[in-house]
mmCIF file with all atom_site columns, C-alpha atoms in Angstrom:
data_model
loop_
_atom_site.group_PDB
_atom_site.id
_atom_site.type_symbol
_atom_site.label_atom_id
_atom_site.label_alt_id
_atom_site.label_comp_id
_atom_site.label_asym_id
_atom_site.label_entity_id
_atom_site.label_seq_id
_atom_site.pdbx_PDB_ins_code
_atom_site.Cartn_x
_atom_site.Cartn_y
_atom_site.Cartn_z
_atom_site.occupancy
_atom_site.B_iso_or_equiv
_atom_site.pdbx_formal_charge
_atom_site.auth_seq_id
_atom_site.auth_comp_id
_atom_site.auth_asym_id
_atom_site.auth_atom_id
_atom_site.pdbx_PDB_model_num
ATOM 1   C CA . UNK A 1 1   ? 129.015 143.164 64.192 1.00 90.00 ? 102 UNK A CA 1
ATOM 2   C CA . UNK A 1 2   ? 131.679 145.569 63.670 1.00 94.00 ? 103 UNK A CA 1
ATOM 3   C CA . UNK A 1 3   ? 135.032 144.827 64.665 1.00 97.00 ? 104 UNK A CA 1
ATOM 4   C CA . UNK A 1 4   ? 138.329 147.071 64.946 1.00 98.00 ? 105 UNK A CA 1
ATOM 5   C CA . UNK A 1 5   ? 141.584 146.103 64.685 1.00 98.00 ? 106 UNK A CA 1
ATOM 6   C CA . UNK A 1 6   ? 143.713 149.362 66.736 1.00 98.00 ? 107 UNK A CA 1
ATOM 7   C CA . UNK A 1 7   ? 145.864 149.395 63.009 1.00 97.00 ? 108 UNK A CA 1
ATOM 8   C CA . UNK A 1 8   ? 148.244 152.031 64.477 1.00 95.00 ? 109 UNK A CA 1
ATOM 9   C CA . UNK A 1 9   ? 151.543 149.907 64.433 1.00 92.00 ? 110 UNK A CA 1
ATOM 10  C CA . UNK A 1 10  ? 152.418 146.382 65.355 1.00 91.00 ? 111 UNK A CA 1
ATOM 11  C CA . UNK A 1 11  ? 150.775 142.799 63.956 1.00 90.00 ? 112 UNK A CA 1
ATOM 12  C CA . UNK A 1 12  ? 146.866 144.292 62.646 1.00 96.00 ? 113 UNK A CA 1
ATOM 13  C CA . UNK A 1 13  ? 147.245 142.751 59.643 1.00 96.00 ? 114 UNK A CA 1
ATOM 14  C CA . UNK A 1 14  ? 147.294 139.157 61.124 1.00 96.00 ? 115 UNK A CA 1
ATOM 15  C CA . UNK A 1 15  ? 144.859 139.187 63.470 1.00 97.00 ? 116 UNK A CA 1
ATOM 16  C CA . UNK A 1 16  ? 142.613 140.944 60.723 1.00 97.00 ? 117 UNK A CA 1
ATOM 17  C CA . UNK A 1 17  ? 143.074 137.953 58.471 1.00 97.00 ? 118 UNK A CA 1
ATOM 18  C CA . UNK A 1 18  ? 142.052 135.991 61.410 1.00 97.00 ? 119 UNK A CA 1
ATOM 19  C CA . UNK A 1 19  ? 138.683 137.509 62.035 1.00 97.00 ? 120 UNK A CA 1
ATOM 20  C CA . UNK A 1 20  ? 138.148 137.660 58.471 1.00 96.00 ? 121 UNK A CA 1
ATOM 21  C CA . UNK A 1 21  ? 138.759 133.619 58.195 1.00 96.00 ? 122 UNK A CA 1
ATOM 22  C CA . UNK A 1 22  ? 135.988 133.760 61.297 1.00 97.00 ? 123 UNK A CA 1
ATOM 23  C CA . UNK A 1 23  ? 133.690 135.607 58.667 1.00 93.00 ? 124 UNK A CA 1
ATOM 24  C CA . UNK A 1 24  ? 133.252 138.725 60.243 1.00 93.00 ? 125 UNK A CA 1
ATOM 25  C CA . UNK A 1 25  ? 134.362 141.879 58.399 1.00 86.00 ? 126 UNK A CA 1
ATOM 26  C CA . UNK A 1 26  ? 137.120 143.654 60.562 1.00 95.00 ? 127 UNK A CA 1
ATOM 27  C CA . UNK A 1 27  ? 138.296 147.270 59.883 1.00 96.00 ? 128 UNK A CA 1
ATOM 28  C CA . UNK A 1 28  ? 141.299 148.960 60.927 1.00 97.00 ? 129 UNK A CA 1
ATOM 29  C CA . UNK A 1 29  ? 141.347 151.845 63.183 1.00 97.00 ? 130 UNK A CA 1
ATOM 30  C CA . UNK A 1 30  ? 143.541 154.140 63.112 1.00 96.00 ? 131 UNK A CA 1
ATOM 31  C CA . UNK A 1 31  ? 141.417 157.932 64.196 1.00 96.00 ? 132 UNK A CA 1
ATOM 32  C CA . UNK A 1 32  ? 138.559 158.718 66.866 1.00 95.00 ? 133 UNK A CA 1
ATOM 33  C CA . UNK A 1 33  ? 136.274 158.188 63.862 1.00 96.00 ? 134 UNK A CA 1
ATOM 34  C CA . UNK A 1 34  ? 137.002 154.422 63.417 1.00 96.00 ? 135 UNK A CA 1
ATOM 35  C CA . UNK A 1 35  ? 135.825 153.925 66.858 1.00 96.00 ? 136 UNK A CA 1
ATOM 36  C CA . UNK A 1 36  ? 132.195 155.161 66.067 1.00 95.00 ? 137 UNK A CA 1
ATOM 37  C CA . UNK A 1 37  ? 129.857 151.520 66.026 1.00 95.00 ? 138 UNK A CA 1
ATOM 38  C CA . UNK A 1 38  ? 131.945 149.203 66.870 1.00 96.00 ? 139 UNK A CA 1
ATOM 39  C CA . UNK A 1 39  ? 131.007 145.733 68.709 1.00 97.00 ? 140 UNK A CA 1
ATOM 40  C CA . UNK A 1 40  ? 134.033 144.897 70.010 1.00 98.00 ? 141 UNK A CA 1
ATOM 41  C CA . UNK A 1 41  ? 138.326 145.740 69.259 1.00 98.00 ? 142 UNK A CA 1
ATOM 42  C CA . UNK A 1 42  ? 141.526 144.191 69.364 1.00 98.00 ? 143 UNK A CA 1
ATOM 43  C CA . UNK A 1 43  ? 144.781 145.604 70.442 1.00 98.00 ? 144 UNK A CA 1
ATOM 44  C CA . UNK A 1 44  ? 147.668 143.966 68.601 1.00 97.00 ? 145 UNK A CA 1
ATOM 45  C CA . UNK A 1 45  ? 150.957 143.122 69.990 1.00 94.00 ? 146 UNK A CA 1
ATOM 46  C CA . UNK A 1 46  ? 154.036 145.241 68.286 1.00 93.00 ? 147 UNK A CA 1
ATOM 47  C CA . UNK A 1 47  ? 155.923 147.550 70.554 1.00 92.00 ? 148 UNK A CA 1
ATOM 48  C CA . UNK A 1 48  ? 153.613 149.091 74.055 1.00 92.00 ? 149 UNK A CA 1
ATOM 49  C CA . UNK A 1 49  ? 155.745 152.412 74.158 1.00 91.00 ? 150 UNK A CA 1
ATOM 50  C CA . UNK A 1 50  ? 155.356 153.239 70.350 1.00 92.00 ? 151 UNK A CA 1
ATOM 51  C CA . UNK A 1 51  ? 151.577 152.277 70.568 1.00 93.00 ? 152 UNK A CA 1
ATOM 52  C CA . UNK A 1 52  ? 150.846 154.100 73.810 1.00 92.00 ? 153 UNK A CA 1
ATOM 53  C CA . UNK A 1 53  ? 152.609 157.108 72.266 1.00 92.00 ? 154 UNK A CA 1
ATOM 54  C CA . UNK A 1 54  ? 150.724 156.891 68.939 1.00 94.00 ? 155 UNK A CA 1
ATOM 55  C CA . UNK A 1 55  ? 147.321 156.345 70.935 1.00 94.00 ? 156 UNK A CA 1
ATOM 56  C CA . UNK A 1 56  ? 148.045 159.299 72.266 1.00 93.00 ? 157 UNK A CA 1
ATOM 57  C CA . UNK A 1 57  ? 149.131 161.630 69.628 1.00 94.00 ? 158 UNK A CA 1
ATOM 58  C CA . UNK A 1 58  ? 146.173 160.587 67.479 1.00 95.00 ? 159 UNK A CA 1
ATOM 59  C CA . UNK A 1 59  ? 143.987 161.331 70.705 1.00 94.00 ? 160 UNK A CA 1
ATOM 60  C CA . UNK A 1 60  ? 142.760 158.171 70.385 1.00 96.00 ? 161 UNK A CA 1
ATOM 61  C CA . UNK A 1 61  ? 143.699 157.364 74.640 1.00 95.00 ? 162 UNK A CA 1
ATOM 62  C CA . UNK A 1 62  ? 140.597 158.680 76.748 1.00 96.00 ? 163 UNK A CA 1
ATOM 63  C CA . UNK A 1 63  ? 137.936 157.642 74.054 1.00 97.00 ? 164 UNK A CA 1
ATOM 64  C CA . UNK A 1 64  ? 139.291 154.235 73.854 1.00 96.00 ? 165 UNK A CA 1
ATOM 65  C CA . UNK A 1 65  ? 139.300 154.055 77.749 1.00 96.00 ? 166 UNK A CA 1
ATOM 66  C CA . UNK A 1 66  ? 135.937 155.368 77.979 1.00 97.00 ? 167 UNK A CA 1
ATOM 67  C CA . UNK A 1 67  ? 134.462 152.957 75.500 1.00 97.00 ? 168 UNK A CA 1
ATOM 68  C CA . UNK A 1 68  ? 135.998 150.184 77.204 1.00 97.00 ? 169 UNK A CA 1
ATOM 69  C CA . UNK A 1 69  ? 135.141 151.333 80.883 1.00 96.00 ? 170 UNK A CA 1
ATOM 70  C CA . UNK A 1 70  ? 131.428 151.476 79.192 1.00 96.00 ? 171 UNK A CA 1
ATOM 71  C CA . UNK A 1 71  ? 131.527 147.512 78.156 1.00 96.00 ? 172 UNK A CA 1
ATOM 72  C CA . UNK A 1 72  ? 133.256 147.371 74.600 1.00 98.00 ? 173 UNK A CA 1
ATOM 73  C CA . UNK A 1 73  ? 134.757 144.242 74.715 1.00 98.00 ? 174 UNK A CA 1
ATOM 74  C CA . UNK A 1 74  ? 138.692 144.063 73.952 1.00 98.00 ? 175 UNK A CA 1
ATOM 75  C CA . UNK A 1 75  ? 140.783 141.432 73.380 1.00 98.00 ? 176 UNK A CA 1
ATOM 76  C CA . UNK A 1 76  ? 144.732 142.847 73.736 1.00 98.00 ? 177 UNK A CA 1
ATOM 77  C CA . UNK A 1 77  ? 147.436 140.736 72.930 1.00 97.00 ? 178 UNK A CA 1
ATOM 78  C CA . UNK A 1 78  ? 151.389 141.102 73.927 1.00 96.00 ? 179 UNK A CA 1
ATOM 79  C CA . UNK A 1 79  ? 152.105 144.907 73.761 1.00 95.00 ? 180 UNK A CA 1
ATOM 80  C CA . UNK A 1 80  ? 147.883 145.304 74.002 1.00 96.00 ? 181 UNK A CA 1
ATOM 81  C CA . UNK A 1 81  ? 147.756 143.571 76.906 1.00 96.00 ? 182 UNK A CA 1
ATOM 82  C CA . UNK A 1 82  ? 150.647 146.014 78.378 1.00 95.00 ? 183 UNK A CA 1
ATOM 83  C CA . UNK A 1 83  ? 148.484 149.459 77.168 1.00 95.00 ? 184 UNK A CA 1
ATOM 84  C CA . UNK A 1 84  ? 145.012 148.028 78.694 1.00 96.00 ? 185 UNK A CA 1
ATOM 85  C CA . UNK A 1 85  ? 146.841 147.087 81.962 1.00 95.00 ? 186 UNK A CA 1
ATOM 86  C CA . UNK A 1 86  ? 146.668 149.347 85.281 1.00 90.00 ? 187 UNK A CA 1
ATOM 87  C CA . UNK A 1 87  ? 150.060 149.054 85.673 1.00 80.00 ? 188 UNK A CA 1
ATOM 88  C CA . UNK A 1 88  ? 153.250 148.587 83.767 1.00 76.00 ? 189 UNK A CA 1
ATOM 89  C CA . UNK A 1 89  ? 156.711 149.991 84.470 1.00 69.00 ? 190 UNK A CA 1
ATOM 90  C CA . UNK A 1 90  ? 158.733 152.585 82.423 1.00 73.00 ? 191 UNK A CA 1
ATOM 91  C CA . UNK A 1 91  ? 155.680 152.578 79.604 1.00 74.00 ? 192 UNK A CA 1
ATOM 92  C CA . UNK A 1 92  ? 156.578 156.362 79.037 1.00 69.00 ? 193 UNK A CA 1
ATOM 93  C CA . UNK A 1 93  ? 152.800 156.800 77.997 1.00 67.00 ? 194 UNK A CA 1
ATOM 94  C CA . UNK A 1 94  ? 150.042 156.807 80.074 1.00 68.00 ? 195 UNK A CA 1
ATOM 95  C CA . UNK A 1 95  ? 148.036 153.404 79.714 1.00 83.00 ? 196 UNK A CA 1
ATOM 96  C CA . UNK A 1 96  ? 144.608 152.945 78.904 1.00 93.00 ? 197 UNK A CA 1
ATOM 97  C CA . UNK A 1 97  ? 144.716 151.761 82.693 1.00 93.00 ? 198 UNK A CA 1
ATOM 98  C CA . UNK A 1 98  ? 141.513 149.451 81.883 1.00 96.00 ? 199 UNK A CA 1
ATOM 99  C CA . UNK A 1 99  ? 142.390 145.978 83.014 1.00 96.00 ? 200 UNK A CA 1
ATOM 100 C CA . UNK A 1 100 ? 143.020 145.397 86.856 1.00 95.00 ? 201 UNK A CA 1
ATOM 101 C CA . UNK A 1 101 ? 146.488 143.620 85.878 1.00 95.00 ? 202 UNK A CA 1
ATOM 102 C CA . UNK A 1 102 ? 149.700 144.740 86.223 1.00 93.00 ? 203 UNK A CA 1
ATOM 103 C CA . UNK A 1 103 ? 152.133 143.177 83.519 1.00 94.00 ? 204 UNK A CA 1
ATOM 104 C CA . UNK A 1 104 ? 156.172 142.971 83.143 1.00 92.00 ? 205 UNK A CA 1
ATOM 105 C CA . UNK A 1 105 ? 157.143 144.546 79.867 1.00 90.00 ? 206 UNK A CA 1
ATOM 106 C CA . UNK A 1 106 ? 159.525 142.054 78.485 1.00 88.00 ? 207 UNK A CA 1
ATOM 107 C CA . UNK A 1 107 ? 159.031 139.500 80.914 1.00 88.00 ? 208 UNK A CA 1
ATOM 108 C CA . UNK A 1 108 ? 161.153 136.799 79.769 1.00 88.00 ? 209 UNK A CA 1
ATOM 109 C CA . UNK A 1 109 ? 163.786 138.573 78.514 1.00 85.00 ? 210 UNK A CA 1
ATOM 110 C CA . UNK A 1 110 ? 164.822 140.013 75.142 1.00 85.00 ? 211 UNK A CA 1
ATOM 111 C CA . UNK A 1 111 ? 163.705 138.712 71.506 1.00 84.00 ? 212 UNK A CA 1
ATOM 112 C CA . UNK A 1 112 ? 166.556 135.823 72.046 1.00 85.00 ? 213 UNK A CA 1
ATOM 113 C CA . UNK A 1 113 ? 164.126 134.399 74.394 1.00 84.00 ? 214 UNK A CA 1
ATOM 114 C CA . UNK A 1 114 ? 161.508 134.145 72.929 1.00 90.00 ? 215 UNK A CA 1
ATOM 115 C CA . UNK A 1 115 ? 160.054 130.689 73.286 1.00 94.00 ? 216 UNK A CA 1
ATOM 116 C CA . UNK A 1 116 ? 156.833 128.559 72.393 1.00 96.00 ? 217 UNK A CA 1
ATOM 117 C CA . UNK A 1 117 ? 154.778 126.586 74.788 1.00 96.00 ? 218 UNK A CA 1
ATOM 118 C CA . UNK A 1 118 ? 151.925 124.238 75.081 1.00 97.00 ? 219 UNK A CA 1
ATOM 119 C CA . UNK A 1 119 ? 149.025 126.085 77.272 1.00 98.00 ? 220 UNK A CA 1
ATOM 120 C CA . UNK A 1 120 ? 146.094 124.389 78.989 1.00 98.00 ? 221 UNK A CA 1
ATOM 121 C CA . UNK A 1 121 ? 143.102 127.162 78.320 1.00 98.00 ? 222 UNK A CA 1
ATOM 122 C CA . UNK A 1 122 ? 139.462 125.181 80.095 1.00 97.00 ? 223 UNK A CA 1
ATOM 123 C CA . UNK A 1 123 ? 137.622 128.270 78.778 1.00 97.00 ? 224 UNK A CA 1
ATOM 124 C CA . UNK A 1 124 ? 138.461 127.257 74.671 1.00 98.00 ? 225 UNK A CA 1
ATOM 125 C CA . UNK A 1 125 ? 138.440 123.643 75.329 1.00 96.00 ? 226 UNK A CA 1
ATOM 126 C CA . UNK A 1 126 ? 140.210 120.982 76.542 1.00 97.00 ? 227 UNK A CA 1
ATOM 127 C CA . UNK A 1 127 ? 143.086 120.618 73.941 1.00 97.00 ? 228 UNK A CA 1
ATOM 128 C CA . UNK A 1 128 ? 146.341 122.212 74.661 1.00 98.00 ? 229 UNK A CA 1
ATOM 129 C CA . UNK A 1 129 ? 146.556 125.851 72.932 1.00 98.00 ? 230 UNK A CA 1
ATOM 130 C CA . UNK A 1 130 ? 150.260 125.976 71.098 1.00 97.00 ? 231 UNK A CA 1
ATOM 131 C CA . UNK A 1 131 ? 151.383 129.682 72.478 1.00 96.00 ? 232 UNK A CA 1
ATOM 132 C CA . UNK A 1 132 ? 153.875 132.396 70.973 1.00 96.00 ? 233 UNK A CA 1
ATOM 133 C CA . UNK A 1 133 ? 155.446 134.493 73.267 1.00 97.00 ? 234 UNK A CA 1
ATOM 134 C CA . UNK A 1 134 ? 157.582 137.338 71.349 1.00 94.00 ? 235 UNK A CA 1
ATOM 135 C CA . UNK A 1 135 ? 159.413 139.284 73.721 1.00 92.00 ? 236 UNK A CA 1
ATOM 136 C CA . UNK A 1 136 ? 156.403 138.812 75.712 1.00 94.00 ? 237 UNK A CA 1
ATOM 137 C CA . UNK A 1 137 ? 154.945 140.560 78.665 1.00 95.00 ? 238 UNK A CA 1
ATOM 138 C CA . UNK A 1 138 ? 153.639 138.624 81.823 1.00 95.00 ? 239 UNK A CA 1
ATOM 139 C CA . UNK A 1 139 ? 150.859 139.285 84.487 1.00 96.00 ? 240 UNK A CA 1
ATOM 140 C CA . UNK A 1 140 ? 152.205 140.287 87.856 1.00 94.00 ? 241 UNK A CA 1
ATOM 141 C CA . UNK A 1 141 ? 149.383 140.756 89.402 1.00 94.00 ? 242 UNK A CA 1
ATOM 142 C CA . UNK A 1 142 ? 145.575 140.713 89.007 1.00 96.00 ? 243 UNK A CA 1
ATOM 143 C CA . UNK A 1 143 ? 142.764 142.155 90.657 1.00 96.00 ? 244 UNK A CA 1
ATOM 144 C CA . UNK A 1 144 ? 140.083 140.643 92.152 1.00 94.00 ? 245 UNK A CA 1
ATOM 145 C CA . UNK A 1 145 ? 137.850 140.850 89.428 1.00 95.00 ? 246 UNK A CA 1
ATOM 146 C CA . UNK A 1 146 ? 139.999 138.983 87.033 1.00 98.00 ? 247 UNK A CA 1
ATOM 147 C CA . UNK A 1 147 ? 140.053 135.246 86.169 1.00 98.00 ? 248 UNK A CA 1
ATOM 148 C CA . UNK A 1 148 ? 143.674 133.803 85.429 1.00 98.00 ? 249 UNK A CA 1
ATOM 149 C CA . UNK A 1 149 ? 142.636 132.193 81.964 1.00 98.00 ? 250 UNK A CA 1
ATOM 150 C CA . UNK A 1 150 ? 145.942 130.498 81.536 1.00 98.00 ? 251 UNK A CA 1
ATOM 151 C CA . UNK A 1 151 ? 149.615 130.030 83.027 1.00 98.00 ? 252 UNK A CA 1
ATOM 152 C CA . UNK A 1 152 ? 152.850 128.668 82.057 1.00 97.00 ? 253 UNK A CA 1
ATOM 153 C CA . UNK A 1 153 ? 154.059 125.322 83.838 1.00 96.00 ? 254 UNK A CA 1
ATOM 154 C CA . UNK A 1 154 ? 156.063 127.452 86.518 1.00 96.00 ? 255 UNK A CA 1
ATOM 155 C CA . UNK A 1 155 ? 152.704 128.936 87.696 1.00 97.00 ? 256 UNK A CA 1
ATOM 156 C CA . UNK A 1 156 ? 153.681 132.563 85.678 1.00 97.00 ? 257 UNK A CA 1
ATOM 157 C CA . UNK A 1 157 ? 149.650 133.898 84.398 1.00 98.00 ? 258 UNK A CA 1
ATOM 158 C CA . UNK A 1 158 ? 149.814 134.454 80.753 1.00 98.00 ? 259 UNK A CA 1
ATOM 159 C CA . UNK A 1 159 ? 146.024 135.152 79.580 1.00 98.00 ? 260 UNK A CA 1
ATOM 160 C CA . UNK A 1 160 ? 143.444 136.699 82.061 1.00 98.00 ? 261 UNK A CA 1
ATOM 161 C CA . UNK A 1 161 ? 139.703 138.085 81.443 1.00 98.00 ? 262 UNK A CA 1
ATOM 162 C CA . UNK A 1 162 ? 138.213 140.578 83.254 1.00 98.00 ? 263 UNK A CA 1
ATOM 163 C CA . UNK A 1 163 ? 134.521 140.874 82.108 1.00 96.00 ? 264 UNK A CA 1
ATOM 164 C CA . UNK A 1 164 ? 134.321 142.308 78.741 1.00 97.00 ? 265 UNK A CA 1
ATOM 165 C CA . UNK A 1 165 ? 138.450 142.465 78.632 1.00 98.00 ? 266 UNK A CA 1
ATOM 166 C CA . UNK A 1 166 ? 140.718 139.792 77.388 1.00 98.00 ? 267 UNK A CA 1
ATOM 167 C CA . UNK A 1 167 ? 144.618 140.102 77.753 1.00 98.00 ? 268 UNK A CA 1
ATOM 168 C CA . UNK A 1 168 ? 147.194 137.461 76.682 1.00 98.00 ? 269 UNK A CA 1
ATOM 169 C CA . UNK A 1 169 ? 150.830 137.931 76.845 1.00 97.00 ? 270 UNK A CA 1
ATOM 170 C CA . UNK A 1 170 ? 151.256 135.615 73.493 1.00 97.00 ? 271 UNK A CA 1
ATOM 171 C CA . UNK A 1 171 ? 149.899 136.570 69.733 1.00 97.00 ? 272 UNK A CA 1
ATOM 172 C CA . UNK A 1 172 ? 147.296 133.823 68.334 1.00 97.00 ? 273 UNK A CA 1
ATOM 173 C CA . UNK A 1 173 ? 147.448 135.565 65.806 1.00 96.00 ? 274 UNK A CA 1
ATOM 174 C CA . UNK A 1 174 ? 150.569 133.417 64.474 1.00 95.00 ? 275 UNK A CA 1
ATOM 175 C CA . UNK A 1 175 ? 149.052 130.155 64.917 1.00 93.00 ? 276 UNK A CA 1
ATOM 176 C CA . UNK A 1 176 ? 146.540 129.690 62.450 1.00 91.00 ? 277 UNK A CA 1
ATOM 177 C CA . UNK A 1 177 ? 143.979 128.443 65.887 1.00 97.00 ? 278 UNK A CA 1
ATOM 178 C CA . UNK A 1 178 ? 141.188 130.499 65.919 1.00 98.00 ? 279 UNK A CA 1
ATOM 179 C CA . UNK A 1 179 ? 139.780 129.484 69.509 1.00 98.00 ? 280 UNK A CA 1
ATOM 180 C CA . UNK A 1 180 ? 141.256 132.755 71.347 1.00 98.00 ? 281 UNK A CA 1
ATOM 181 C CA . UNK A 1 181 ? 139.679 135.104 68.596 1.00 98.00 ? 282 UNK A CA 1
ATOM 182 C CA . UNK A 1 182 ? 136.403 132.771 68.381 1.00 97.00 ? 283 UNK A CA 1
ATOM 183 C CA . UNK A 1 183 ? 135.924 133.367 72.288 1.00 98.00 ? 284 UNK A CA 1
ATOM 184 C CA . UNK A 1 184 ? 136.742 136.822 72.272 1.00 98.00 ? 285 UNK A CA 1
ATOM 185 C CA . UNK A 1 185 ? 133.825 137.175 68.901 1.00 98.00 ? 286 UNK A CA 1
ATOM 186 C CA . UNK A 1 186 ? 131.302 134.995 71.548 1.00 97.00 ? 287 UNK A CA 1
ATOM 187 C CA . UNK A 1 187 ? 132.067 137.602 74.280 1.00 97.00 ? 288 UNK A CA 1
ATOM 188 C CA . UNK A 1 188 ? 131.124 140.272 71.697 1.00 97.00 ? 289 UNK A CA 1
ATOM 189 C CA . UNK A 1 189 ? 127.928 138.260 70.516 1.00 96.00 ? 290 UNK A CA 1
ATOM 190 C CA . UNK A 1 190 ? 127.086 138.489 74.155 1.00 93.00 ? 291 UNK A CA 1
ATOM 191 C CA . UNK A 1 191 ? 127.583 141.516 74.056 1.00 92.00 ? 292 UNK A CA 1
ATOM 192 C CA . UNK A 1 192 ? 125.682 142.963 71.107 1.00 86.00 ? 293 UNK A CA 1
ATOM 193 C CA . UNK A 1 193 ? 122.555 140.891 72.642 1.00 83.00 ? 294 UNK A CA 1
ATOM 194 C CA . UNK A 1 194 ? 122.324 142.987 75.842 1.00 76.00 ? 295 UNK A CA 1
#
């Protein structure tokens, strides 16, 4: 299995040293060519308008979106999930418009509020998963093909999956638990089978 890392700006590196710790060989993509064979992708948090805009420029938008529309499966966290979603306000890019989600950009406020919090996520097992939201987006709405995979006490919907698509508004990457990227591989296994 191949697996991309969108290395363009924002927290590759850690999620890259998570895959590798789930032995798979990641590689960082960064131009149309790095998209050629791979199993499955991950779209790292960092900043949505700087990524959209750098998607973009490195024309790296309408593959991606085709790719995913055709099955790749995607797991996009914080700013990721904001460029997969159909919607989200004042992204001054266009999206990859992939996910049928819309998302608030900065949902809970500015980096001051950023905040930690104990999720209950059935689909990774039944022990709590120990979320970190950065400046963090949140899921307004979703579509009707789209399972709510976890929310925040208050009710607010913080990971979804749409078929081949994960989104979460929080990075795993920081934790050191490897359950979010070990599903996400198991939906590319599942994948690769077909």
């Amino acid at each position: 299995m191949k697996i991309g890392v969108l290395s363009l700006q924002g927290a590759f590196e850690e999620h890259i040293a998570c895959l590798s710790r789930l032995k798979v060989e990641p590689c960082e993509v960064r131009l149309q060519e790095g998209l050629d064979g791979l199993s499955g992708l991950v779209i790292p948090g960092g900043e949505s308008t700087t990524m959209a805009r750098l998607m973009r420029d490195y024309g790296l938008t309408a593959p991606l979106r085709k790719l995913i529309r055709s099955g790749l499966p995607v797991m996009g966290t914080c700013a990721g999930m904001i460029v997969m979603s159909r919607g989200a306000a004042d992204l001054g890019a266009p999206a990859l418009d992939v996910m049928d989600i819309d998302v608030r950009r900065n949902g809970f406020g500015r980096q001051i509020d950023s905040f930690e919090a104990d999720l209950s996520i059935p689909a990774i097992g039944e022990e709590t998963y120990h979320g970190v939201f950065i400046r963090a987006p949140f899921i307004e709405r979703t579509g009707p093909g789209v399972e709510v995979l976890a929310r925040l006490a208050d009710g607010t919907a913080v990971a979804a999956r749409q078929g081949n698509m994960i989104a979460l508004s929080f990075h795993p990457e920081l934790t050191g638990d490897l359950r979010l990227h070990d599903y996400f591989l198991d939906i590319v296994r599942n994948s690769v089978k077909r």
